DNA sequence: TATGAATGAGATTTCATTCAT
DNA sequence: TATGAATGAAATCTCATTCAT
């Protein structure tokens, strides 16, 4: 959607992302962005023919960063730590990055009120992110485990829930307890004592 | 903020809420609402001096319903059930009400990009909601318990996380596991084995 | 498409039509019109939500006038005159009204480059105009006559051809000869000496 | 107006003409054309300093083709046929070439809403076309004849009228009757029985 | 209470044209 | 010859808000 070329493209994205992180895409006009980048509206149009196209690329950047951030953090921590601690740090890392959280919610909003194409593209990246979470769990708890399905679902919910929580409240969430909660899913004696195991639905509308 | 008057006030709110649940406040014009209600823009303006005022009242209605819904559900279930099961049902009840979820996120967006007054009013209702969650926990697990703080924080995160999750994906979340996770916080042998207890911060910026 | 109401609606149409007759709809901006009427662009929008809607109503006015003009002229001339002379005057009347001719061509252009809805509405009025021509011929030469079909087709071609001719050249067309030409179609000894009679096609795409 | 140069000049014209025939010059951007030709806007600008210059050349091509088409058709038919039949075929040939008709009208529009220079150039070619029509009539009915003036005027009106007619309606016009109508002008007993002969005005504004 | 009319400010988009390389 | 980048001016449309009646 975006043209490929040198320096300005990136600068536009960077500046636009900063403004949108602060005010949301709906409240950020192309004038605002052009002014902040130091170019004319015409030039902005030359690089991004529609506002949507710009938001697309920002969405891409956002997920790139979030996904790379997870991977880098896990690699940095290595295997020296307790899996539970690693999960706690992951959750905290994502939960405390407020600028990213705001952007995350603003992009979600764009998707909710956007067109099908927007939604499609967003979902692709979202699933990629979810996949990364599952890889992290596999790395921490072994490749195959029946708890992976509920654990990754719960991890996602924690991350998203923290996003909203951190946007509304200022104090940190109980990251440690959340980590333990996920860890518990992998403990033999905890597994569904007398209950049904959580199995992700696989119908056509299922998402991963 | 809203004038007190006859019949239309409620009708306006109802219709406006329906439209905003579907499209978001930013993408809903006062024209849209007036048309749907069957009144003129002038009349709409007579009842609500600004668009913000209308969104305020919708926010009020929204939290009223969410809070009342929780209370009613807990009362309906009574004490016959396992606390864990009640929690699971609470989470499911909130997580599967998609129209409410959408509205919830749209209102959050309004707050994020709104002015201070809007934020203030929103916070009042939000804390009220949080208070209700704590009451529910107190009812389920006893009035005083050190786990209440992390448990209510986690409950909130679950609820909000599910809101987003349900908006993006179509399949249900692992409500049962979430409920157990909260339940575990109240189990003696689970409590912070060799770790620090979660304590909510109480600085001025703290929110409850 | 247009709102029904008092004075300004008509004034807008009148002024807009004058400007569009001179410059064409494509080269007439809503700003131009608003300025000429003495209202703001917002007010113009209040009365006509799109430029298309405005052009629709102008198209309506245009055909109204052209059709009424034909009827009035024929009625004025009554039966005192030679049919041929009446036809000549009709052709001249339409051919020499340059402002109307320009508008006619500008509207045709809008239809050619417009959407299906525009085309639809235009065709309705166009056929109505064609119908009026046939009524005029019926009045001049009797209700039923095999020459009606080619005669009305030819009359239309004359009128439209004159429209272009008068736009490009300044001198008058040979109205009298055209009239005779049509008249000849009704003369027994002229009818298709050894040729096929012109019959309008009646397939689904046929237009009248 | 156009620079003389290698291969692209012609390709540009060809492609541009095709697009403009379909959408009209006003609705065709230089971007559209550049993209379709497969060159950059900069390169297009190198070949045509303005959009107007491009339309000029397309106008030239258009009249070249129309004029050459008439000449070639008449030559092909030779003298074997009835003059009336030749006229009918000429009219049909022009009337049924819809792409050319569209272009013809679109170019007329450009002239109507264009500047004086555009108009000037257009008129030169238009008169050339008219001249060709007169040559055709001379060939069919003899070099000198008082009916030439009204006949050529009427021929032009027929051609232009058919252009519009064919754009609006789908069914063919009564070409044969039109041909006879012109033919009749050359018949002694038909000439202005008791009327004034049609004489083209020769004032400065007269066009041929 | 209710409304039709009006509006200003601003949003997105478009595009012919220019120019350095 | 060719082009990518840039731009200014303008066009259409949107809408919360105001106000006389």
mmCIF file of N, CA, C and O in Angstrom, chain A residues 13-14 51 65 79 88 91 103 137 145 174 179 187 192-193 195 200 202:
data_model
loop_
_atom_site.group_PDB
_atom_site.id
_atom_site.type_symbol
_atom_site.label_atom_id
_atom_site.label_comp_id
_atom_site.label_asym_id
_atom_site.label_seq_id
_atom_site.Cartn_x
_atom_site.Cartn_y
_atom_site.Cartn_z
ATOM 1 N N UNK A 13 6.233 7.895 8.952
ATOM 2 C CA UNK A 13 5.678 6.864 9.824
ATOM 3 C C UNK A 13 5.987 7.163 11.284
ATOM 4 O O UNK A 13 5.110 7.074 12.144
ATOM 5 N N UNK A 14 7.224 7.518 11.523
ATOM 6 C CA UNK A 14 7.646 7.756 12.897
ATOM 7 C C UNK A 14 6.829 8.887 13.529
ATOM 8 O O UNK A 14 6.268 8.743 14.618
ATOM 9 N N UNK A 51 -5.453 8.023 4.219
ATOM 10 C CA UNK A 51 -5.153 7.948 5.641
ATOM 11 C C UNK A 51 -5.091 6.483 6.056
ATOM 12 O O UNK A 51 -4.254 6.088 6.857
ATOM 13 N N UNK A 65 7.039 -4.280 16.268
ATOM 14 C CA UNK A 65 7.738 -3.931 17.506
ATOM 15 C C UNK A 65 7.298 -4.799 18.677
ATOM 16 O O UNK A 65 8.123 -5.264 19.470
ATOM 17 N N UNK A 79 17.481 -18.977 29.516
ATOM 18 C CA UNK A 79 16.896 -20.066 30.287
ATOM 19 C C UNK A 79 17.322 -20.008 31.749
ATOM 20 O O UNK A 79 17.067 -20.911 32.521
ATOM 21 N N UNK A 88 6.168 -13.232 34.049
ATOM 22 C CA UNK A 88 5.854 -11.998 34.775
ATOM 23 C C UNK A 88 6.538 -10.803 34.126
ATOM 24 O O UNK A 88 5.939 -9.722 33.967
ATOM 25 N N UNK A 91 4.786 -9.898 30.850
ATOM 26 C CA UNK A 91 3.539 -9.175 31.098
ATOM 27 C C UNK A 91 3.816 -7.744 31.523
ATOM 28 O O UNK A 91 3.164 -6.798 31.067
ATOM 29 N N UNK A 103 -1.389 3.250 21.623
ATOM 30 C CA UNK A 103 -1.423 2.995 20.187
ATOM 31 C C UNK A 103 -2.193 1.707 19.900
ATOM 32 O O UNK A 103 -3.017 1.645 18.983
ATOM 33 N N UNK A 137 5.556 -19.840 24.971
ATOM 34 C CA UNK A 137 5.094 -20.862 25.918
ATOM 35 C C UNK A 137 5.762 -22.203 25.627
ATOM 36 O O UNK A 137 6.160 -22.928 26.554
ATOM 37 N N UNK A 145 2.055 -29.733 24.835
ATOM 38 C CA UNK A 145 1.446 -29.818 26.158
ATOM 39 C C UNK A 145 -0.019 -29.440 26.031
ATOM 40 O O UNK A 145 -0.349 -28.459 25.362
ATOM 41 N N UNK A 174 -1.043 -7.077 39.057
ATOM 42 C CA UNK A 174 -0.356 -8.180 39.756
ATOM 43 C C UNK A 174 0.281 -9.149 38.765
ATOM 44 O O UNK A 174 -0.211 -10.255 38.565
ATOM 45 N N UNK A 179 1.411 -14.521 36.208
ATOM 46 C CA UNK A 179 2.386 -15.492 35.724
ATOM 47 C C UNK A 179 2.163 -16.844 36.401
ATOM 48 O O UNK A 179 2.156 -17.897 35.749
ATOM 49 N N UNK A 187 0.872 -27.417 35.634
ATOM 50 C CA UNK A 187 1.149 -28.332 36.740
ATOM 51 C C UNK A 187 0.147 -29.478 36.713
ATOM 52 O O UNK A 187 -1.059 -29.249 36.688
ATOM 53 N N UNK A 192 -7.471 -29.357 35.559
ATOM 54 C CA UNK A 192 -8.893 -29.670 35.468
ATOM 55 C C UNK A 192 -9.324 -30.769 36.415
ATOM 56 O O UNK A 192 -9.836 -31.795 35.980
ATOM 57 N N UNK A 193 -9.175 -30.554 37.661
ATOM 58 C CA UNK A 193 -9.613 -31.600 38.588
ATOM 59 C C UNK A 193 -11.111 -31.793 38.435
ATOM 60 O O UNK A 193 -11.885 -30.968 38.880
ATOM 61 N N UNK A 195 -12.921 -31.569 35.766
ATOM 62 C CA UNK A 195 -13.605 -30.662 34.842
ATOM 63 C C UNK A 195 -13.242 -30.970 33.398
ATOM 64 O O UNK A 195 -12.454 -31.881 33.122
ATOM 65 N N UNK A 200 -9.606 -25.192 22.198
ATOM 66 C CA UNK A 200 -9.979 -24.117 21.277
ATOM 67 C C UNK A 200 -10.892 -24.648 20.197
ATOM 68 O O UNK A 200 -10.689 -25.735 19.662
ATOM 69 N N UNK A 202 -12.498 -25.106 16.617
ATOM 70 C CA UNK A 202 -11.819 -25.144 15.310
ATOM 71 C C UNK A 202 -12.771 -24.856 14.151
ATOM 72 O O UNK A 202 -12.511 -25.205 13.009
#
